[in-house]
PDB file of N, CA, C and O in Angstrom:
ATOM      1  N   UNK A   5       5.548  20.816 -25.920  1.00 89.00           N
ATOM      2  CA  UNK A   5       6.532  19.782 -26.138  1.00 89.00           C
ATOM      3  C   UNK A   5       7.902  20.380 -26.461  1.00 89.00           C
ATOM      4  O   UNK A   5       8.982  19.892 -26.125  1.00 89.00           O
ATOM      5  N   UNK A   6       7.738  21.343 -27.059  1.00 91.00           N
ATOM      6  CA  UNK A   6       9.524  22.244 -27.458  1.00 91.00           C
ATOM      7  C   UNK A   6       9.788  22.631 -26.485  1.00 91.00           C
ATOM      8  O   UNK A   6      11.010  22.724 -26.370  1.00 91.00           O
ATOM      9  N   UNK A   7       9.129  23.006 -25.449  1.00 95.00           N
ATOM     10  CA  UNK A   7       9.334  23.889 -24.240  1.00 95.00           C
ATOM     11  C   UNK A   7      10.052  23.114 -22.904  1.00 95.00           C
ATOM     12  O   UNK A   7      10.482  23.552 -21.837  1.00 95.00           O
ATOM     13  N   UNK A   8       9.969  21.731 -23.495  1.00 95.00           N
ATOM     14  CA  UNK A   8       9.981  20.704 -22.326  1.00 95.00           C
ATOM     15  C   UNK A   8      10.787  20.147 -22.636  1.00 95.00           C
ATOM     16  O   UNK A   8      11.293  19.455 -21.752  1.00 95.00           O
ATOM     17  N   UNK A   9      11.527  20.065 -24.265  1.00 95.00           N
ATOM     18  CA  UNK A   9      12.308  19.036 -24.890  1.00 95.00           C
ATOM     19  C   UNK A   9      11.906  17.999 -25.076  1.00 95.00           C
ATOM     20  O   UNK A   9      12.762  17.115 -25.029  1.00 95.00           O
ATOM     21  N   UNK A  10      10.355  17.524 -25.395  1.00 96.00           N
ATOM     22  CA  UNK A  10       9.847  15.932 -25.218  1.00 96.00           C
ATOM     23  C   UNK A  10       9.207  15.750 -26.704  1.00 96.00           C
ATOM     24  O   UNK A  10       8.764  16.638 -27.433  1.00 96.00           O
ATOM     25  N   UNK A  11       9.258  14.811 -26.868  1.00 95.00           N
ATOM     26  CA  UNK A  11       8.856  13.940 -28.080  1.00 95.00           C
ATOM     27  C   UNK A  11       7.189  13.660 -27.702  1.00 95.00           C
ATOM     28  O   UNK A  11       6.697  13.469 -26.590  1.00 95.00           O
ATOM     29  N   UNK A  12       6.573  13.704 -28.925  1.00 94.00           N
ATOM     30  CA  UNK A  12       4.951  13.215 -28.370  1.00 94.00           C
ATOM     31  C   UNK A  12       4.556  11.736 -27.861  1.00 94.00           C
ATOM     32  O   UNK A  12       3.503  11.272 -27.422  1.00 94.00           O
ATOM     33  N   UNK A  13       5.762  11.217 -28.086  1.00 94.00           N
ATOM     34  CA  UNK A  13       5.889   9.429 -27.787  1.00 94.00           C
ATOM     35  C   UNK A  13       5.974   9.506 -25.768  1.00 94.00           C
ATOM     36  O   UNK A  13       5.499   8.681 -24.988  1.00 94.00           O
ATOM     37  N   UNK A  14       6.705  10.730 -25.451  1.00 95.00           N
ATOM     38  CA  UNK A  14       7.003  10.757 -24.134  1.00 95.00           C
ATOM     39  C   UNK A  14       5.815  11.364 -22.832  1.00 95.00           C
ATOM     40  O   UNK A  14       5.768  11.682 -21.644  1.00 95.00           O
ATOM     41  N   UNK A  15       4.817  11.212 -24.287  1.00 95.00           N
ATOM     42  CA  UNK A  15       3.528  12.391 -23.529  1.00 95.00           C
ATOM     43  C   UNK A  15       2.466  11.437 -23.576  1.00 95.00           C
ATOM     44  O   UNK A  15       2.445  10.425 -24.276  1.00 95.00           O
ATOM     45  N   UNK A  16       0.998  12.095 -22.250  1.00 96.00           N
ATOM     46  CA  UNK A  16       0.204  11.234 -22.276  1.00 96.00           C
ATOM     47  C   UNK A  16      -0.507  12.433 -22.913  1.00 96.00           C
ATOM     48  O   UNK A  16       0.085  13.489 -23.133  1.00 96.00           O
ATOM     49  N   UNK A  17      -1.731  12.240 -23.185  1.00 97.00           N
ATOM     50  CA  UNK A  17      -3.110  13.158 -23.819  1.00 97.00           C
ATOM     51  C   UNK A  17      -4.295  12.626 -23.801  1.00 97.00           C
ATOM     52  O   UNK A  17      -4.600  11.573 -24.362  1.00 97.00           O
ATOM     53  N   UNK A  18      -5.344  13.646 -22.864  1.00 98.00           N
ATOM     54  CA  UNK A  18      -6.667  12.924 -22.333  1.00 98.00           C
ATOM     55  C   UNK A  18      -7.800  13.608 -23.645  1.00 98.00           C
ATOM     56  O   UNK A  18      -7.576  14.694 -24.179  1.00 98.00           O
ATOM     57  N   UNK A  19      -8.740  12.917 -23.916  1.00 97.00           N
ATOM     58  CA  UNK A  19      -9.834  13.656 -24.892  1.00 97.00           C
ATOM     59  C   UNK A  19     -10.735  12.658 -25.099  1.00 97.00           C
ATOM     60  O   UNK A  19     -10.823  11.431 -25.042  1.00 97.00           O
ATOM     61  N   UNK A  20     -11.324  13.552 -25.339  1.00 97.00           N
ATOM     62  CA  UNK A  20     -12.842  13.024 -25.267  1.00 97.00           C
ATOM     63  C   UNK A  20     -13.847  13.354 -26.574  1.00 97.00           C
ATOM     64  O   UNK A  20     -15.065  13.336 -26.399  1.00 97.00           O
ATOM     65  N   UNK A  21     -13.288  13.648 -27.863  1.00 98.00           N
ATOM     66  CA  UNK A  21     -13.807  14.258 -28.951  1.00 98.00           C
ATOM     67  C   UNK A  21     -13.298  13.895 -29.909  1.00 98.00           C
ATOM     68  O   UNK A  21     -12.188  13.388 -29.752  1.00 98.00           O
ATOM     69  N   UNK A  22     -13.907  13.989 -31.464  1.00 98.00           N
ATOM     70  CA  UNK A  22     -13.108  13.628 -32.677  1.00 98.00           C
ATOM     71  C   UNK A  22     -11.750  14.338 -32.982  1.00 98.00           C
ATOM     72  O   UNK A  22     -10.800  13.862 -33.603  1.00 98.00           O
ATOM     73  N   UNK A  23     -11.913  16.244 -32.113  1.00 98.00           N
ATOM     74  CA  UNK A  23     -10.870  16.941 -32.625  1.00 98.00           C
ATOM     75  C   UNK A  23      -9.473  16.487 -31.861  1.00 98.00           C
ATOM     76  O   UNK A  23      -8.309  16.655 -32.225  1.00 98.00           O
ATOM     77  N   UNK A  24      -9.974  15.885 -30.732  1.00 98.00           N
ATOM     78  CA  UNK A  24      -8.642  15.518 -29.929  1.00 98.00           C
ATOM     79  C   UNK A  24      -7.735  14.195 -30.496  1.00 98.00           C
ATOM     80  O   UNK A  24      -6.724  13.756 -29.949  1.00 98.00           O
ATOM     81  N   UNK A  25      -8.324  13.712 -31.658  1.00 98.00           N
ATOM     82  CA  UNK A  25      -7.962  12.186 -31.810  1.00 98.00           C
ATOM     83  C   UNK A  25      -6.404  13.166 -32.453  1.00 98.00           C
ATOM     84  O   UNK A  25      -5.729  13.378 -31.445  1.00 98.00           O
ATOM     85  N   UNK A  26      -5.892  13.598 -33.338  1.00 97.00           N
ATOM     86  CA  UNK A  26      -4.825  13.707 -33.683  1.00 97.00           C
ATOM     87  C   UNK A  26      -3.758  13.473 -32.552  1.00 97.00           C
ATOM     88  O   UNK A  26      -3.094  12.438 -32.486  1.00 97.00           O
ATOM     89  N   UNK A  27      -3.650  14.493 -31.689  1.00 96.00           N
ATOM     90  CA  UNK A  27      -2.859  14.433 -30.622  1.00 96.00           C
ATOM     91  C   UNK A  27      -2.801  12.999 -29.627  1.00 96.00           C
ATOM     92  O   UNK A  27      -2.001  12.681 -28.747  1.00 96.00           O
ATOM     93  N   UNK A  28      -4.024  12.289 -30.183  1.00 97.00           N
ATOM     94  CA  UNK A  28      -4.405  11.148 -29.576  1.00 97.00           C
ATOM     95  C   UNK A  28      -3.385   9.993 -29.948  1.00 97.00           C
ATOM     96  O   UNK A  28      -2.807   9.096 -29.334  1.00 97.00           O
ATOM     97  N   UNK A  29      -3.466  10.609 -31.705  1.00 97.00           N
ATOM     98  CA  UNK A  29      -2.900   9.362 -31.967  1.00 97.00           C
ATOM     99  C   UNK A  29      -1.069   9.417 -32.267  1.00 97.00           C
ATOM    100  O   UNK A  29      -0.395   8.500 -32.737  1.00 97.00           O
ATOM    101  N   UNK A  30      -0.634  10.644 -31.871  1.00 96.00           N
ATOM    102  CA  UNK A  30       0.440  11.038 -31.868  1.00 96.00           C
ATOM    103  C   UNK A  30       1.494  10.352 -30.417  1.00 96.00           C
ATOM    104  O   UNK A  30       2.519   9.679 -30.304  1.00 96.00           O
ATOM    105  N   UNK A  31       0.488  11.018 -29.504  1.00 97.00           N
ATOM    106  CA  UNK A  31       1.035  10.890 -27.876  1.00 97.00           C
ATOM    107  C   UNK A  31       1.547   9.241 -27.590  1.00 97.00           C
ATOM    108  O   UNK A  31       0.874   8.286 -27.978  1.00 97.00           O
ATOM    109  N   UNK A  32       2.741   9.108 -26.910  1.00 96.00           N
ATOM    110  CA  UNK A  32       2.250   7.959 -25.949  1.00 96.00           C
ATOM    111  C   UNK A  32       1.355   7.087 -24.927  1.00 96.00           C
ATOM    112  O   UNK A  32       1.459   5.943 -24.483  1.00 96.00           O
ATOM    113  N   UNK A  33       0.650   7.884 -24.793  1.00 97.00           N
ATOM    114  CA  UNK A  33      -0.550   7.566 -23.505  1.00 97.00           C
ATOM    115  C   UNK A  33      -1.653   8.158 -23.906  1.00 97.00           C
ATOM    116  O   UNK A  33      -1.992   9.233 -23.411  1.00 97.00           O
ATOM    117  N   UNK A  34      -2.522   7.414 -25.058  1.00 98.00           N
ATOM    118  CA  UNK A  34      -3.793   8.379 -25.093  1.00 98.00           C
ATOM    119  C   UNK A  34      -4.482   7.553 -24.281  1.00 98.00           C
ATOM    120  O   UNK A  34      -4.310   6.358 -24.044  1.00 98.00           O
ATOM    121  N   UNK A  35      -5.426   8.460 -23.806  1.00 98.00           N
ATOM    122  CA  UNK A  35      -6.725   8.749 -22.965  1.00 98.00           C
ATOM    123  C   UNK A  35      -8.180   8.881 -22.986  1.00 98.00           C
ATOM    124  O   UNK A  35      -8.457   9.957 -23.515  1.00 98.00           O
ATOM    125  N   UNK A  36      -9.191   8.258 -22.644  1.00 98.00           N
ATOM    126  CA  UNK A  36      -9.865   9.168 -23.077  1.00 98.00           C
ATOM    127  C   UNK A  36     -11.301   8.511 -21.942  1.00 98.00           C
ATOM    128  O   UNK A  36     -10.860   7.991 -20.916  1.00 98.00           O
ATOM    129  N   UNK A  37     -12.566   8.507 -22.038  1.00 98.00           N
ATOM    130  CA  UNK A  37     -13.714   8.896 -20.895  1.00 98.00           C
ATOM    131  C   UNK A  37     -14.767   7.432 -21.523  1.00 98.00           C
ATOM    132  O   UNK A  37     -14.777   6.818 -22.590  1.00 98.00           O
ATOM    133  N   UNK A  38     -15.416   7.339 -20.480  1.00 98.00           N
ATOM    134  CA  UNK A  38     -16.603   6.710 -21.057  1.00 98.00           C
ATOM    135  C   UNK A  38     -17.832   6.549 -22.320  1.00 98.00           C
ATOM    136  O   UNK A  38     -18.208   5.663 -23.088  1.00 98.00           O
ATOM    137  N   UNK A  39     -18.160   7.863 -22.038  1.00 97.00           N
ATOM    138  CA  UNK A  39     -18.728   8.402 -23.159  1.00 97.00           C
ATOM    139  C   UNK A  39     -18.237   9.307 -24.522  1.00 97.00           C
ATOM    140  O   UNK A  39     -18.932   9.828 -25.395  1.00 97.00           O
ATOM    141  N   UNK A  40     -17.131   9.288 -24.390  1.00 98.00           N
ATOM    142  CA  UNK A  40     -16.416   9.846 -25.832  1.00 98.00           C
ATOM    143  C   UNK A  40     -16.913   8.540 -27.193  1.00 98.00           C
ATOM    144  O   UNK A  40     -17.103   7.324 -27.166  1.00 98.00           O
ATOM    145  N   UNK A  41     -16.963   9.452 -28.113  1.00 98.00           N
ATOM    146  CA  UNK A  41     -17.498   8.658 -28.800  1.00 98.00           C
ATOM    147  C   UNK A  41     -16.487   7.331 -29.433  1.00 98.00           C
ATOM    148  O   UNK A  41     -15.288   7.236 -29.172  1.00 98.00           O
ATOM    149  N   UNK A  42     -17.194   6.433 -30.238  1.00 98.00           N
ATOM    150  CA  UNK A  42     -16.474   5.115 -30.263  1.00 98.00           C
ATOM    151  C   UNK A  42     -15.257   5.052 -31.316  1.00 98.00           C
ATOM    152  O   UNK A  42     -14.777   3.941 -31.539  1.00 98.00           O
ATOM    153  N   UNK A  43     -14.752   6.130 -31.951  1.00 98.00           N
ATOM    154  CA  UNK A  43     -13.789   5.939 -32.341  1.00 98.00           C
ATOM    155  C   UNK A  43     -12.880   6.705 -31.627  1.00 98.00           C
ATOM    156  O   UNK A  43     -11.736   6.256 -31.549  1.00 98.00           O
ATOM    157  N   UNK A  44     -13.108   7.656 -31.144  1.00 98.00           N
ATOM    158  CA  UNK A  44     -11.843   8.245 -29.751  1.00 98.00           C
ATOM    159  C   UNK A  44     -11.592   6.869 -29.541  1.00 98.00           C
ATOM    160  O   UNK A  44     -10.762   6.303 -30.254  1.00 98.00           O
ATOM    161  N   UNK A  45     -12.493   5.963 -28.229  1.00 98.00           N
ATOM    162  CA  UNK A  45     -12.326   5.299 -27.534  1.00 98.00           C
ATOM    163  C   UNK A  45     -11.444   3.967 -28.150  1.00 98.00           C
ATOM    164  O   UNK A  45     -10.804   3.247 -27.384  1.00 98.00           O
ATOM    165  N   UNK A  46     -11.495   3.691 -29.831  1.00 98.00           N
ATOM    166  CA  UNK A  46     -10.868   3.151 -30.413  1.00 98.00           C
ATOM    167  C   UNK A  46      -9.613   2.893 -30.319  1.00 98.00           C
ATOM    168  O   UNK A  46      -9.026   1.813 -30.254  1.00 98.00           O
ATOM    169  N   UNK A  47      -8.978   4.684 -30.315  1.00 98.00           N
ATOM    170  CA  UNK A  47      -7.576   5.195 -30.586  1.00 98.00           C
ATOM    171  C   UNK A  47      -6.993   5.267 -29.391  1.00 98.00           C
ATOM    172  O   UNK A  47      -5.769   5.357 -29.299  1.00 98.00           O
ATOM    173  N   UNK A  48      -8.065   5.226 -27.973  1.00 98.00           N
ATOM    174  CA  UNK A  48      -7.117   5.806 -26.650  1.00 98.00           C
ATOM    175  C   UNK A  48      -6.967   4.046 -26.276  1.00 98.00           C
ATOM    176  O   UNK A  48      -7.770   3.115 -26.330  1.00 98.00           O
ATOM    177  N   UNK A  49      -5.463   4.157 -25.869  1.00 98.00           N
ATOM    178  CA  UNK A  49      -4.464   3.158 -25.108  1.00 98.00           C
ATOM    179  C   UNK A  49      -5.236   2.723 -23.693  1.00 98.00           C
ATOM    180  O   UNK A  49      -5.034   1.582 -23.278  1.00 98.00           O
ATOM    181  N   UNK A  50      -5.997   3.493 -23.048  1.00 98.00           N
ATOM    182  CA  UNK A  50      -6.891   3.443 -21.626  1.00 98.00           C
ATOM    183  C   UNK A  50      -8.320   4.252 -21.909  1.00 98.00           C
ATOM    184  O   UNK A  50      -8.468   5.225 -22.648  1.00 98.00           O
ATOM    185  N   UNK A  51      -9.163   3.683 -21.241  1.00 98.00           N
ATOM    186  CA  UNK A  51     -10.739   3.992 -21.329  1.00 98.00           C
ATOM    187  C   UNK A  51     -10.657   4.103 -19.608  1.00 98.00           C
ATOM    188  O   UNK A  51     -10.320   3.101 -18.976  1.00 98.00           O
ATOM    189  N   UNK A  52     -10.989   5.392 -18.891  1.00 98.00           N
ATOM    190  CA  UNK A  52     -10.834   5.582 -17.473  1.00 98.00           C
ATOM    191  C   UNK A  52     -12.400   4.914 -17.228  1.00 98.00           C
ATOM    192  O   UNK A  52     -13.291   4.817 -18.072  1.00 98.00           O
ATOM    193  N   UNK A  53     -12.437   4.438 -15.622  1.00 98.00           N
ATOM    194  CA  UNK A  53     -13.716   4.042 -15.057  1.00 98.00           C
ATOM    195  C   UNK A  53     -15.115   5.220 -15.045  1.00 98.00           C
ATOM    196  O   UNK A  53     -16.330   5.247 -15.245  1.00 98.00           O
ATOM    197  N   UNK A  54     -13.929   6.148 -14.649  1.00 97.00           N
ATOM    198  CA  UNK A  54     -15.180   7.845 -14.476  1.00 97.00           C
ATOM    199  C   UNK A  54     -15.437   8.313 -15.435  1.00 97.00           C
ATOM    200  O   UNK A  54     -14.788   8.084 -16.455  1.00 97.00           O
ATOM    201  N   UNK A  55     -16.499   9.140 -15.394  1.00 95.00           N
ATOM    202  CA  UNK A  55     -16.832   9.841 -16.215  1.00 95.00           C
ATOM    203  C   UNK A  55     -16.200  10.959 -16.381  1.00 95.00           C
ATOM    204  O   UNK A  55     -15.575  11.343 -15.393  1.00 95.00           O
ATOM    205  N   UNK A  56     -16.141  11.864 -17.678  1.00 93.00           N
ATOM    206  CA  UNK A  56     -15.939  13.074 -17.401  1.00 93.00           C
ATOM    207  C   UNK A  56     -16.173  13.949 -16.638  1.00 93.00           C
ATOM    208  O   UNK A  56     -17.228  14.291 -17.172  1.00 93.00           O
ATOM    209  N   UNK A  57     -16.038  14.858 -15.518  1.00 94.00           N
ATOM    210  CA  UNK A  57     -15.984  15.856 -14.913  1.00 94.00           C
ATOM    211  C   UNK A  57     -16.745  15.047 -13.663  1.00 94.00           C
ATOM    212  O   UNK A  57     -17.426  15.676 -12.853  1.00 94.00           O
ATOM    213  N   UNK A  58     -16.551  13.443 -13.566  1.00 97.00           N
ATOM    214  CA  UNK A  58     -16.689  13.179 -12.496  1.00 97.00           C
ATOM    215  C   UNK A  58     -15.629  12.070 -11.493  1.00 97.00           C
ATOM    216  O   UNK A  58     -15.802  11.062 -10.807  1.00 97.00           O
ATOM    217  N   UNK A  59     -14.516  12.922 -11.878  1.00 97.00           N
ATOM    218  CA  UNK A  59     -13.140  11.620 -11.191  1.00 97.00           C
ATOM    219  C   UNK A  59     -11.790  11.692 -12.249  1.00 97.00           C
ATOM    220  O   UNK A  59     -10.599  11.852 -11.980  1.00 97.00           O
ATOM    221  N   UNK A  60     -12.529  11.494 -13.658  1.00 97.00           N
ATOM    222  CA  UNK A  60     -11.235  11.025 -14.531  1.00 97.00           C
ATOM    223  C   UNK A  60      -9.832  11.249 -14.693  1.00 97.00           C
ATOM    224  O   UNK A  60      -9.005  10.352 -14.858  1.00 97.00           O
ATOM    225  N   UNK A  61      -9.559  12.627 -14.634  1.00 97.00           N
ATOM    226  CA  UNK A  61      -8.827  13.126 -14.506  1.00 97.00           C
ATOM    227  C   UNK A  61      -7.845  13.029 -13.309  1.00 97.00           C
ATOM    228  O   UNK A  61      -6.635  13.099 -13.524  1.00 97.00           O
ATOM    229  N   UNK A  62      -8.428  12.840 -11.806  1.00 96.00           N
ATOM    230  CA  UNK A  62      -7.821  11.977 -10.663  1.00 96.00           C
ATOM    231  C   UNK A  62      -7.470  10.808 -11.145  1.00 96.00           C
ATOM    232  O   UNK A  62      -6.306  10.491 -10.899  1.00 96.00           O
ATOM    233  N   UNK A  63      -8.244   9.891 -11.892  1.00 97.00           N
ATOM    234  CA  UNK A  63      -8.071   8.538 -12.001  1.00 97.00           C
ATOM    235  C   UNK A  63      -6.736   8.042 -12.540  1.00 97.00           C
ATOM    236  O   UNK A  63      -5.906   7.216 -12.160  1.00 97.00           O
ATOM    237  N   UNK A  64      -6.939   9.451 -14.293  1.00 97.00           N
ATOM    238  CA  UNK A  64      -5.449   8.835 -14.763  1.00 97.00           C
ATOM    239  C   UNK A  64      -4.286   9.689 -13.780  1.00 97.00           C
ATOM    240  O   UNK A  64      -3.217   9.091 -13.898  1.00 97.00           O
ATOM    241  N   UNK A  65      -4.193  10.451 -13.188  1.00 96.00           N
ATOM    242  CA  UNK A  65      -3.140  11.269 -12.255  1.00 96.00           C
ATOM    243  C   UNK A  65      -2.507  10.264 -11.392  1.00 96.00           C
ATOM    244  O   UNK A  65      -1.304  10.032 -11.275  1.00 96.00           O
ATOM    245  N   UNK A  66      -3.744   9.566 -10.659  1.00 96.00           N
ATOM    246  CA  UNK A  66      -3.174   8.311 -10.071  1.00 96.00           C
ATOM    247  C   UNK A  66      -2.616   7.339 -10.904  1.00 96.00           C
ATOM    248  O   UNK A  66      -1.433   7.073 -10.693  1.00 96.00           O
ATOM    249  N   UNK A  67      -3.135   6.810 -11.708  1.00 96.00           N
ATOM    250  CA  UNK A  67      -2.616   5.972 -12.339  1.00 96.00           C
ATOM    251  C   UNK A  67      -1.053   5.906 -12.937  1.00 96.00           C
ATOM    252  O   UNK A  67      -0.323   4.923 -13.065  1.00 96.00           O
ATOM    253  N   UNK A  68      -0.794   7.386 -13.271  1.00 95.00           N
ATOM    254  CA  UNK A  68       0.464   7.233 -13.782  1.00 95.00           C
ATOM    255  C   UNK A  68       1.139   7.701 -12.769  1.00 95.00           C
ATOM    256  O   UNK A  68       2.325   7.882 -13.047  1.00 95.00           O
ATOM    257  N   UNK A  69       0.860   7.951 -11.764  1.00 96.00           N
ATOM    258  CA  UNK A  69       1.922   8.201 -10.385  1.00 96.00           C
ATOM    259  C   UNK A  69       2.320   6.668 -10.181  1.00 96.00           C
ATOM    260  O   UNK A  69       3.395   6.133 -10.451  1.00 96.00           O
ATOM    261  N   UNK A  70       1.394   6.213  -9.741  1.00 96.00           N
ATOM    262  CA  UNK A  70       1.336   4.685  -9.051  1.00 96.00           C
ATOM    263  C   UNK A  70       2.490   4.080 -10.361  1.00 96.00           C
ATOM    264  O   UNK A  70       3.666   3.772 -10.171  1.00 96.00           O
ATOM    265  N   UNK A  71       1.908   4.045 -11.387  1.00 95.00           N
ATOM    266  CA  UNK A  71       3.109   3.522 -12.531  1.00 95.00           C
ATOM    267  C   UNK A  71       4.560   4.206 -12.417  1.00 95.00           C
ATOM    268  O   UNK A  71       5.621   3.625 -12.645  1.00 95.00           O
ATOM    269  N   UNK A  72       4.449   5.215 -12.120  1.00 94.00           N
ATOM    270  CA  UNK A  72       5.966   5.821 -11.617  1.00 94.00           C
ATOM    271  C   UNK A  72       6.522   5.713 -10.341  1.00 94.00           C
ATOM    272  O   UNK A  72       7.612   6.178 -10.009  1.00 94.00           O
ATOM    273  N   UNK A  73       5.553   4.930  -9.453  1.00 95.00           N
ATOM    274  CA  UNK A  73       6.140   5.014  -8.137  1.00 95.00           C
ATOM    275  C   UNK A  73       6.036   5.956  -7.147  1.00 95.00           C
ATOM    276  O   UNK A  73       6.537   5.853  -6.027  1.00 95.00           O
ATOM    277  N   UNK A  74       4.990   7.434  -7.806  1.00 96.00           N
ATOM    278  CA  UNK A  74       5.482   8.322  -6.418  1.00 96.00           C
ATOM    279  C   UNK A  74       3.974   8.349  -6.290  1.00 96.00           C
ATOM    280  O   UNK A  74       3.640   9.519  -6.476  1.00 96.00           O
ATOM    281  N   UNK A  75       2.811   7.529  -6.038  1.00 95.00           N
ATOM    282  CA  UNK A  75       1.633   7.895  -5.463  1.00 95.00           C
ATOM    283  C   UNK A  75       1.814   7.703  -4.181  1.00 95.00           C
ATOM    284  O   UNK A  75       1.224   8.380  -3.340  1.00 95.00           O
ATOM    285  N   UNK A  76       2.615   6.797  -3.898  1.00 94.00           N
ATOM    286  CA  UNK A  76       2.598   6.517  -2.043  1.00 94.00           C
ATOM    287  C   UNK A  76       3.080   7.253  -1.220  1.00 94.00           C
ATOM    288  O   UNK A  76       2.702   7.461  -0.067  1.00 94.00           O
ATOM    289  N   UNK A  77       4.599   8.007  -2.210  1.00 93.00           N
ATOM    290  CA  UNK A  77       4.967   9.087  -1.183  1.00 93.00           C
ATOM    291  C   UNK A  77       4.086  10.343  -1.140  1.00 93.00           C
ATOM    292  O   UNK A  77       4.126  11.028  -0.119  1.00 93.00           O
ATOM    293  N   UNK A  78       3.353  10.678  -2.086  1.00 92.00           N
ATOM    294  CA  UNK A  78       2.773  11.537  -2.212  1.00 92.00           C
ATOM    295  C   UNK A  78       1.193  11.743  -1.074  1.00 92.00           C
ATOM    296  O   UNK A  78       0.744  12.799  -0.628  1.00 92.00           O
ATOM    297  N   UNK A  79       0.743  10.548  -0.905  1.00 92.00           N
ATOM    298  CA  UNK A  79      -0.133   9.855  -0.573  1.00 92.00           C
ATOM    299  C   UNK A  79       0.119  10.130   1.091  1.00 92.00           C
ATOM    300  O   UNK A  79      -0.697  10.652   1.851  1.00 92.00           O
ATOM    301  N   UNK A  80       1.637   9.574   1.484  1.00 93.00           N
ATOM    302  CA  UNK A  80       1.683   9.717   2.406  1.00 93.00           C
ATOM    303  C   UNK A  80       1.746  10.910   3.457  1.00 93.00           C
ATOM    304  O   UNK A  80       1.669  10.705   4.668  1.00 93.00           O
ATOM    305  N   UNK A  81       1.927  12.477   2.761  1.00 89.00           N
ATOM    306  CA  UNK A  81       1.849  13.835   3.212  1.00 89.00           C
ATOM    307  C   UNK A  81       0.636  13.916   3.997  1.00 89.00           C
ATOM    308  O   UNK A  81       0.627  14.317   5.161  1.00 89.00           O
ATOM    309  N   UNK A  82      -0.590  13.459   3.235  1.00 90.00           N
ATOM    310  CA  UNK A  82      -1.980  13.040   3.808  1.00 90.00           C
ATOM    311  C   UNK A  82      -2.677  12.310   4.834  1.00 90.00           C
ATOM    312  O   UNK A  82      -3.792  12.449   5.335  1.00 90.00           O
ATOM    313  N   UNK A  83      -1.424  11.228   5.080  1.00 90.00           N
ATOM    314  CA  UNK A  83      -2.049  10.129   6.191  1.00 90.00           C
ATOM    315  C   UNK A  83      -0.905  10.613   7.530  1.00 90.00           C
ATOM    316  O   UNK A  83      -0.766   9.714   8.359  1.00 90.00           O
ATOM    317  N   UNK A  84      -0.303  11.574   7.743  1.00 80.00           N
ATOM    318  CA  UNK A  84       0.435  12.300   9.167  1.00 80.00           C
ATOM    319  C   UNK A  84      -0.380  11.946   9.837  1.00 80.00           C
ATOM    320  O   UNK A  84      -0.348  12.206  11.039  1.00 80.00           O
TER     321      UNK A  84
END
């Protein structure tokens, strides 16, 4: 975050564990999986459809492209 000049309000953060909740509850965009346990899932702003190490990480990538607008151009390199 010093390195970038960003505030933790300007950041998202994915986790899936009790140790991740700090940063969880710091960030703008917490994150977190299906099976993380129920107080992660408490604290994260989004609960993704996938599971861990099967999608999630695509899921929110898309997600916050599409919210920013550049999944389509990006999208479109692919459909030439």
């Amino acid at each position: 975050l010093l390195k970038a000049g960003l505030e933790p309000s300007q950041c998202a953060f994915m986790g899936d564990d009790l140790v991740d909740l700090p940063p969880m509850r710091q960030c703008g965009f917490a994150i977190t999986v299906p099976g993380a346990p129920t107080l992660v899932k408490e604290h994260a702003h989004y609960v993704t459809r996938k599971e861990g190490g099967h999608g999630a990480v695509r899921e929110v990538a898309e997600l916050i492209m599409q919210a920013q607008g550049t999944l389509d151009a990006q999208m479109a390199f692919y459909l030439k």
